mmCIF file of C-alpha atoms in Angstrom:
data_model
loop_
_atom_site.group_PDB
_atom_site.id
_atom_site.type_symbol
_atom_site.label_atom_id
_atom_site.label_comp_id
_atom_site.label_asym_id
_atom_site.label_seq_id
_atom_site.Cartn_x
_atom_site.Cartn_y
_atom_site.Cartn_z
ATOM 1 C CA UNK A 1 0.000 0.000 0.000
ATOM 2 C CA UNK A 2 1.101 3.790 -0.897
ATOM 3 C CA UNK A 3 1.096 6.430 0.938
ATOM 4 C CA UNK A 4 1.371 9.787 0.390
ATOM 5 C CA UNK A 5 4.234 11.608 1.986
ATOM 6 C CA UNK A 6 4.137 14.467 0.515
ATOM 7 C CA UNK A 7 2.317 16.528 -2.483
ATOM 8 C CA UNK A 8 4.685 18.106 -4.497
ATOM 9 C CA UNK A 9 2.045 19.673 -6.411
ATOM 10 C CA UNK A 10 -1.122 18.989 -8.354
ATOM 11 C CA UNK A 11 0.301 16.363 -10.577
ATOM 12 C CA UNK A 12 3.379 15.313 -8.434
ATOM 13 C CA UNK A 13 3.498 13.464 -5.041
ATOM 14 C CA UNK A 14 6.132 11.702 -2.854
ATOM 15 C CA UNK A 15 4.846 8.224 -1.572
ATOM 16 C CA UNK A 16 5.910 6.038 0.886
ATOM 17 C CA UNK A 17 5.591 2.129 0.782
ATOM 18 C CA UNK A 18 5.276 0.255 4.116
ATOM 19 C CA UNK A 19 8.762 -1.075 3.580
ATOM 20 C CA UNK A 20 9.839 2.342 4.087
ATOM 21 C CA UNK A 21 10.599 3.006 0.548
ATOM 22 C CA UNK A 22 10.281 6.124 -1.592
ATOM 23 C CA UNK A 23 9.591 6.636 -4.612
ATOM 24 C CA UNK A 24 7.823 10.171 -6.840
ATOM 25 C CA UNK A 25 4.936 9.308 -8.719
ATOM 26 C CA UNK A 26 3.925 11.500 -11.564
ATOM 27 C CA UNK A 27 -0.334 11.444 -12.566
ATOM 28 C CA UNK A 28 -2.286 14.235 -13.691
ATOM 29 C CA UNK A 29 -4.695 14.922 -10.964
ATOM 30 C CA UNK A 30 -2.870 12.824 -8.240
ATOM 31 C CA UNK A 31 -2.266 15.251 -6.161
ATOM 32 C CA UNK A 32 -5.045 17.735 -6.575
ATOM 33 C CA UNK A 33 -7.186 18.231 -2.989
ATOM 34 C CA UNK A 34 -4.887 15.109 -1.305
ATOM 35 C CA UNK A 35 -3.203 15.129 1.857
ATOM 36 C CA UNK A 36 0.199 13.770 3.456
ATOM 37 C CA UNK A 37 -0.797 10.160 5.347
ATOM 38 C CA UNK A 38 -3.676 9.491 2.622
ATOM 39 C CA UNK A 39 -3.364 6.165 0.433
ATOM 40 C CA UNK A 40 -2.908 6.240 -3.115
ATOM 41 C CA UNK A 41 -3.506 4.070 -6.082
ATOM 42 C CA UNK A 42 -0.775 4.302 -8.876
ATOM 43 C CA UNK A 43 -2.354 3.747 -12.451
ATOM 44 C CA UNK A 44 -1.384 2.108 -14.973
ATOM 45 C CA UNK A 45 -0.424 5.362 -17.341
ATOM 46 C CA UNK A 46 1.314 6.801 -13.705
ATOM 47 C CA UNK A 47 5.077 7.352 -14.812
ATOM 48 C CA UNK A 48 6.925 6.120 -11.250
ATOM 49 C CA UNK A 49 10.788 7.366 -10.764
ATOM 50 C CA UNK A 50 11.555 4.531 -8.168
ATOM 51 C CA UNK A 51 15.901 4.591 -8.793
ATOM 52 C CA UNK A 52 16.787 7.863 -7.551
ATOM 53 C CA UNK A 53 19.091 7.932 -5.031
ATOM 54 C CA UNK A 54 17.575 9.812 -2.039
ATOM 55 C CA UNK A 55 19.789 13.086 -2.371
ATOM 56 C CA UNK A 56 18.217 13.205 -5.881
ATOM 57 C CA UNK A 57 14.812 12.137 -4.750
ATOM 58 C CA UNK A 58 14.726 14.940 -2.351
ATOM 59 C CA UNK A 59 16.208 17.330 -4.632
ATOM 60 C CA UNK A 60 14.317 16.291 -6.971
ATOM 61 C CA UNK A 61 11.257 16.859 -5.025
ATOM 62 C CA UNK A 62 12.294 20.053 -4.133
ATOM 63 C CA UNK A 63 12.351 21.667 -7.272
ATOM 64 C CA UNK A 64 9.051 19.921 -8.393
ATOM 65 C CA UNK A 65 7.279 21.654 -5.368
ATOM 66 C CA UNK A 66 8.236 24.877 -7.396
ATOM 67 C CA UNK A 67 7.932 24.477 -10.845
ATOM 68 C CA UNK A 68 5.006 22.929 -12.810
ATOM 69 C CA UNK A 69 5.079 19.342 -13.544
ATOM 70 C CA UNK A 70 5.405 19.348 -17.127
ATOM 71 C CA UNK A 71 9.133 20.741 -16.903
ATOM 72 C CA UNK A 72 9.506 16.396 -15.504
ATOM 73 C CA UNK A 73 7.262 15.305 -18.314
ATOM 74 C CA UNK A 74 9.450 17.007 -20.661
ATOM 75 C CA UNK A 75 12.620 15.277 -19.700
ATOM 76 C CA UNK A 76 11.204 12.147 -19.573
ATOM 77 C CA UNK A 77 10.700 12.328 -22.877
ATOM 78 C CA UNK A 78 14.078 13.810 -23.709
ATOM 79 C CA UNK A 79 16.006 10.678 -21.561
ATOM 80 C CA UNK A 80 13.586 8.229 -23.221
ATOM 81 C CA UNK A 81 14.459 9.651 -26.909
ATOM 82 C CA UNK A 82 18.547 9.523 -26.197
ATOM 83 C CA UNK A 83 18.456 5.944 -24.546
ATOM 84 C CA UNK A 84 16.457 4.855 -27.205
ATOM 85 C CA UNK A 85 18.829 6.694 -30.193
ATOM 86 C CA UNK A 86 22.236 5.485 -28.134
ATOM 87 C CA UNK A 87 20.647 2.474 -27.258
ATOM 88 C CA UNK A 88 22.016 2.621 -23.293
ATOM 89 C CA UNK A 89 20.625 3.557 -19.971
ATOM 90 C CA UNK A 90 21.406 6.807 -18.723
ATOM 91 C CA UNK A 91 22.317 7.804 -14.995
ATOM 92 C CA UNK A 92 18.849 8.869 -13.034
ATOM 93 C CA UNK A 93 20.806 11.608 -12.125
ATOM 94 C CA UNK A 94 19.562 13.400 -15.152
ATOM 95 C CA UNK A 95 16.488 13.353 -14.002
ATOM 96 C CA UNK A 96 17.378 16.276 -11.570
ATOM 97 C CA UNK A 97 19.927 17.656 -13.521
ATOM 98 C CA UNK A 98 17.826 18.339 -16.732
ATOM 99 C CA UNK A 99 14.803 19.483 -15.347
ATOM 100 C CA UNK A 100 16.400 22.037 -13.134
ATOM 101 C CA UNK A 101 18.356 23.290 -16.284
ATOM 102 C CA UNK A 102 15.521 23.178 -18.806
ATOM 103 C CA UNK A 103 13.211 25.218 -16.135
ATOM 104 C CA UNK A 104 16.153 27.851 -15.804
ATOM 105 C CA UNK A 105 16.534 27.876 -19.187
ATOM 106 C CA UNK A 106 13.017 29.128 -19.676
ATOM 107 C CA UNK A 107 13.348 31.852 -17.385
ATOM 108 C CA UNK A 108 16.030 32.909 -18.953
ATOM 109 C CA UNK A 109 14.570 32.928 -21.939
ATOM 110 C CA UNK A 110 11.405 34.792 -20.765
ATOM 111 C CA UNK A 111 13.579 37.114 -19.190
ATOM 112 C CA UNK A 112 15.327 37.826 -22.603
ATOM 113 C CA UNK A 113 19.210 36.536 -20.400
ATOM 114 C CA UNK A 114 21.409 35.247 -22.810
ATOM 115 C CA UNK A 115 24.420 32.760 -21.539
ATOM 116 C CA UNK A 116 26.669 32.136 -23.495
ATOM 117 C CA UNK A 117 27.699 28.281 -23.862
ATOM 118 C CA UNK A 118 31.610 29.110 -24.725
ATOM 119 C CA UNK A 119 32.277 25.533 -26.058
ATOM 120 C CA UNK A 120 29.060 25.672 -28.331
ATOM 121 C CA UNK A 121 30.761 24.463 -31.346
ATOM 122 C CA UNK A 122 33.225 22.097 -29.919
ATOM 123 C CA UNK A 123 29.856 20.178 -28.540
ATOM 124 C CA UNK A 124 27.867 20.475 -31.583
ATOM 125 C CA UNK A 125 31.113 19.037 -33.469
ATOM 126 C CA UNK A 126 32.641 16.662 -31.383
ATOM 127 C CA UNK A 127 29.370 15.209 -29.748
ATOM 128 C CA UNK A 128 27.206 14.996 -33.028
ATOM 129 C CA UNK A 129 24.909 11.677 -31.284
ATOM 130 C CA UNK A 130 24.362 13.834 -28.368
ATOM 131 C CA UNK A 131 24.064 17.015 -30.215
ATOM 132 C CA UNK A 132 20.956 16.456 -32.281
ATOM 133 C CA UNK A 133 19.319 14.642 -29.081
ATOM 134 C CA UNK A 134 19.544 18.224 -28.125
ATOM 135 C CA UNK A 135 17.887 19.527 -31.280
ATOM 136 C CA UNK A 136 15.123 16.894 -31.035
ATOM 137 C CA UNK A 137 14.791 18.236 -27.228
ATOM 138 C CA UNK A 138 13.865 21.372 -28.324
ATOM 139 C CA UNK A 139 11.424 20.462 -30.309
ATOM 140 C CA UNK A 140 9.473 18.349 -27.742
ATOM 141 C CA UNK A 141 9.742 21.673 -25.120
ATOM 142 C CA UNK A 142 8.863 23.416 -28.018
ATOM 143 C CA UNK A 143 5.438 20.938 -28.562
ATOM 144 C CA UNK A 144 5.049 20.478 -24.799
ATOM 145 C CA UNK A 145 6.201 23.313 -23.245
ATOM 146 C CA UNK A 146 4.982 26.005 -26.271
ATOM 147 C CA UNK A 147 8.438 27.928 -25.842
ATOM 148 C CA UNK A 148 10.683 28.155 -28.824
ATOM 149 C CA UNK A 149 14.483 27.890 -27.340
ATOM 150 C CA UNK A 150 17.657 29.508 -29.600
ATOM 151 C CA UNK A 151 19.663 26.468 -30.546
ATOM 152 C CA UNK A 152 22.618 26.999 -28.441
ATOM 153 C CA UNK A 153 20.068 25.180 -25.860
ATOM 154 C CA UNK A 154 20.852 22.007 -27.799
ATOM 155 C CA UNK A 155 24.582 21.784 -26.822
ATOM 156 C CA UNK A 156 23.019 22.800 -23.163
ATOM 157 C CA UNK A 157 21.385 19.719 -23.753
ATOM 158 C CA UNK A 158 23.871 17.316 -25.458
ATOM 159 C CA UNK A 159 26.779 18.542 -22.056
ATOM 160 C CA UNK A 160 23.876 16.754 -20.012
ATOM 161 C CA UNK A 161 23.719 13.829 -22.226
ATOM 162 C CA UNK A 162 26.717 13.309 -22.553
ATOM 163 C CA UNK A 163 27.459 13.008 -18.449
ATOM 164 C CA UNK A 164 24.658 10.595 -17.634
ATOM 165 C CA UNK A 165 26.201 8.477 -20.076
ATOM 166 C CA UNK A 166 29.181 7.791 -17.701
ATOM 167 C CA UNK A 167 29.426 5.560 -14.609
ATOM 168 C CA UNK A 168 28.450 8.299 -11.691
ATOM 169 C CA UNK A 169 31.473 7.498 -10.071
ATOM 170 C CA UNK A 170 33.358 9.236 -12.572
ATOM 171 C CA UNK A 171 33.579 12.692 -12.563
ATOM 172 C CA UNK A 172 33.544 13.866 -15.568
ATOM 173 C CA UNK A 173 32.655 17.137 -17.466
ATOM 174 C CA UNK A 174 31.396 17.110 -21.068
ATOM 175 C CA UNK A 175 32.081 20.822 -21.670
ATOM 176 C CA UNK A 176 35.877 21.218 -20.195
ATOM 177 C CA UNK A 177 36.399 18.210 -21.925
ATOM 178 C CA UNK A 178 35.030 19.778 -25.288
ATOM 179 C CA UNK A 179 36.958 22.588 -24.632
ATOM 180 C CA UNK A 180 40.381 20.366 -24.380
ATOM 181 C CA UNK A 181 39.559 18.881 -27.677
ATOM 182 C CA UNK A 182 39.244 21.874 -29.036
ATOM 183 C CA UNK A 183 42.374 23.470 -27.916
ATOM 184 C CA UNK A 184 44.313 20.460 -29.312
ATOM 185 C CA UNK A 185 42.008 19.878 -32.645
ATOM 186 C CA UNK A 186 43.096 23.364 -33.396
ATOM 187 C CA UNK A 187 46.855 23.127 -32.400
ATOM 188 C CA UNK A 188 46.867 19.862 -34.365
ATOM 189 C CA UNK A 189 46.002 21.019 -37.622
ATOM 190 C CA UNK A 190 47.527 23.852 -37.177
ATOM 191 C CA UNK A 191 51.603 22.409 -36.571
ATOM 192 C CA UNK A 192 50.630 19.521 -38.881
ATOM 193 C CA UNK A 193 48.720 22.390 -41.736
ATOM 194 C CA UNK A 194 45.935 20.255 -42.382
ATOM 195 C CA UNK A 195 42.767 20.824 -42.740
ATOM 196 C CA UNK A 196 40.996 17.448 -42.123
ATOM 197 C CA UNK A 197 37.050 16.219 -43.891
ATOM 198 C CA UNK A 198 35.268 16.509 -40.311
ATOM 199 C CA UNK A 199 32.768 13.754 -42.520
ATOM 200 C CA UNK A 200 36.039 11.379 -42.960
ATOM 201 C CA UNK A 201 36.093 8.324 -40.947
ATOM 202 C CA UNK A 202 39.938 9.238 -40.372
ATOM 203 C CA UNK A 203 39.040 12.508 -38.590
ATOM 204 C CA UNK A 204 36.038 10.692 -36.287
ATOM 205 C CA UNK A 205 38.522 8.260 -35.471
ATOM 206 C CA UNK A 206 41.022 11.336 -33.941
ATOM 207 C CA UNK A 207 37.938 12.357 -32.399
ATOM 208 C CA UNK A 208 37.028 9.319 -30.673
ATOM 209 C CA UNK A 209 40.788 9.062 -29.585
ATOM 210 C CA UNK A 210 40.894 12.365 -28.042
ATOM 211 C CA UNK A 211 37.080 11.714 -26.759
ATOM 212 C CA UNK A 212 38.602 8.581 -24.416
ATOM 213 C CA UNK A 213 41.673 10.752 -24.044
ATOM 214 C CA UNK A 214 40.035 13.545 -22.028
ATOM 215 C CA UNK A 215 38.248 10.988 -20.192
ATOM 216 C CA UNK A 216 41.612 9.150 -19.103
ATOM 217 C CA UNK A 217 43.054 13.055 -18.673
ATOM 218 C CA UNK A 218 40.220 14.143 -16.342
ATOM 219 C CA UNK A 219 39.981 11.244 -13.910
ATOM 220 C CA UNK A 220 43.631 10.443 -13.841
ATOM 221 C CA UNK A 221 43.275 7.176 -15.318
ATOM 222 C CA UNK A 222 46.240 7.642 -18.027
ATOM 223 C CA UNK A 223 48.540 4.972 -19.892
ATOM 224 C CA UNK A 224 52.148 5.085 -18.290
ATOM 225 C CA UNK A 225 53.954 2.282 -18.864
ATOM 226 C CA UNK A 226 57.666 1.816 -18.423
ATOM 227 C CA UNK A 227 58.808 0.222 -22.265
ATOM 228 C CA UNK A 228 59.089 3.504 -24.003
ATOM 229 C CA UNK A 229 59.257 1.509 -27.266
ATOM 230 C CA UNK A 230 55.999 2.976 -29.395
ATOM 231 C CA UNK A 231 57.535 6.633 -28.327
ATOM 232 C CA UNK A 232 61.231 5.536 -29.527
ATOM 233 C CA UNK A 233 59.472 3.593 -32.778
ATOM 234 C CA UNK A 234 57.216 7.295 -33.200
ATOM 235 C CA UNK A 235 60.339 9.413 -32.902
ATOM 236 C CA UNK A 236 62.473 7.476 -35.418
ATOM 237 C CA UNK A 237 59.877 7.287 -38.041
ATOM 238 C CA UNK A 238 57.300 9.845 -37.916
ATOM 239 C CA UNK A 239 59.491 12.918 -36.285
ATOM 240 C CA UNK A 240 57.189 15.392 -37.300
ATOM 241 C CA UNK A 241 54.242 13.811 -35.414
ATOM 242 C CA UNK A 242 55.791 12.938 -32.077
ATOM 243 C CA UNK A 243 56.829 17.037 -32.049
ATOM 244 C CA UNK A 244 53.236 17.354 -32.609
ATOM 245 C CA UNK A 245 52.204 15.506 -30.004
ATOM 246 C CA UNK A 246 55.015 16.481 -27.753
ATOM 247 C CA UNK A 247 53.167 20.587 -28.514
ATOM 248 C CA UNK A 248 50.104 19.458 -27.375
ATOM 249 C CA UNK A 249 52.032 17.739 -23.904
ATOM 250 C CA UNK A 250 53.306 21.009 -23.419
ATOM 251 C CA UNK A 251 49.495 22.909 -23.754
ATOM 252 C CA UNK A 252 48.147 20.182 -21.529
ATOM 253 C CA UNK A 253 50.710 21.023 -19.102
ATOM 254 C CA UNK A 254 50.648 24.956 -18.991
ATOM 255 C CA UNK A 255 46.752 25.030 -19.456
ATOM 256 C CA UNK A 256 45.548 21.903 -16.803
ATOM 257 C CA UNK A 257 49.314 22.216 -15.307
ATOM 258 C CA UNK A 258 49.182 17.985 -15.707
ATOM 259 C CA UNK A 259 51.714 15.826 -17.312
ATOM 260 C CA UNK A 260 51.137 13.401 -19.707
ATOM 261 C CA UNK A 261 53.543 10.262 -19.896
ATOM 262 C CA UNK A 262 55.491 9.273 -22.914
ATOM 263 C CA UNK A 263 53.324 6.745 -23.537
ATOM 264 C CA UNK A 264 50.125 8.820 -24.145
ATOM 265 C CA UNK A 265 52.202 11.185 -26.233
ATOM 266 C CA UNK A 266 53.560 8.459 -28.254
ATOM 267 C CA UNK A 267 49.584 7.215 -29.224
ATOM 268 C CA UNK A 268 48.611 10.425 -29.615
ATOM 269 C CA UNK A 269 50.933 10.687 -32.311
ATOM 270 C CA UNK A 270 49.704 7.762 -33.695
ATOM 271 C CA UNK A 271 46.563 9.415 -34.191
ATOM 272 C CA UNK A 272 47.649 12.588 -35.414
ATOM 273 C CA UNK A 273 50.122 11.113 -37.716
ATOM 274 C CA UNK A 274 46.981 8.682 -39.639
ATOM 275 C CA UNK A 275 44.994 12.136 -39.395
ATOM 276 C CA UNK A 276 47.728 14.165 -41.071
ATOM 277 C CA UNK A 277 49.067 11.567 -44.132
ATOM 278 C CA UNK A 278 45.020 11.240 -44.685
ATOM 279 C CA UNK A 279 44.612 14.668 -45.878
#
């Protein structure tokens, strides 16, 4: 049997099982003229977020006692179209994390406050999956919600994406590392004077390199073994590339004042070399 904790608002409450557990049941109606202690029957078409952890649940609950119900709706939309399009689960977490931003993002809106989203481009370009999730979000707030967002809300979108997809242990930050790729994208082409097909396979495979390279770089999980033997084999035969990648070592260093080993330089040469003698 249910039990209502708390009413959130009209369409939101917080029940309680007699286990103890917790869980936020969404229903239009559910909550309209009902009180804390009274039972409640969960319908079939009720939507039930049962896997929050408890500092999200009461978060969560929180901000729903604020804003109106559909901002929750919304979202759950949005996570079901990205699981379904990447075909994975993503962290519950979202579940706070999206609504809150989509319901600020409004106001903002409404109060005509522009953000800027300073790493815009390097989402939209190296998060493309994530990136039109973000488009197709805007058009289900724009259906839903009846408030036409400026596209830079996509990449807004596509940052949050783009976390819930990792293990929530890991701390990791879409947009800084967008913003690393970026910085060595640029450098890259630069020193090697190439200007890559950003529709090549060769240039989405540098991508996805420096993609699990930031994620290594950022939660200090980098390669560093001991046999220098790739950097020596680099060195010898593709000069130009390790100095490349040995530039880029040197940004990492003076920008995130972090090392990388010889080992991570010498791949990343790798990369950048099959990037460069592709183009």
């Amino acid at each position: 049997m249910l039990r209502i904790k708390k009413v959130l608002n009209s369409s939101v409450v917080l029940v309680s099982e007699e286990e103890g557990d917790e869980f936020i049941v969404l229903e239009k109606g559910i909550g309209y003229g009902r009180k804390p202690g009274e039972t409640v029957e969960v319908k079939e078409e009720s939507r039930i977020f049962v896997q929050l952890s408890q500092t999200d649940r009461n978060q969560l609950a929180e901000l729903l006692s604020s804003i109106p119900s559909g901002y929750l709706e919304v979202t759950q939309a949005i996570v079901a179209y990205a699981e379904q399009t990447l075909n994975t689960s993503l962290n519950e977490h979202i579940y706070l994390a999206l609504t809150d931003h989509l319901h600020f993002a409004v106001e903002r809106f409404e109060q005509n406050m522009i953000i800027t989203n300073r790493v815009f481009w390097e989402l939209k370009s190296f998060y493309p999956k994530e990136y039109r999730i973000g488009l197709k979000a805007l058009e289900i707030v724009r259906n839903e919600l009846g408030i036409r967002l400026p596209e830079e809300e996509a990449a807004n979108i596509a940052f949050h994406i783009v976390n819930a997809q990792k293990e929530e242990e890991v701390q990791y930050d879409a947009m800084r590392a967008a913003r690393l790729i970026g910085q060595v994208v640029t450098l890259v082409t630069y020193l090697m004077k190439c200007q890559p097909d950003k529709e090549s396979l060769h240039y989405s495979r540098f991508i996805s390199h420096m993609q699990y390279f930031a994620e290594r770089f950022f939660t200090d999980r980098m390669l560093d073994s001991a046999d220098d033997f790739l950097y020596a084999q680099m060195e010898q035969g593709y000069p130009k590339a390790v100095a490349c990648a040995e530039k880029v070592r040197t940004l990492l260093l003076k920008e995130y004042h972090k090392a990388i080993s010889n080992e991570e330089t010498a791949y990343l040469a790798v990369h950048i070399q099959r990037l460069a003698s592709r183009n």
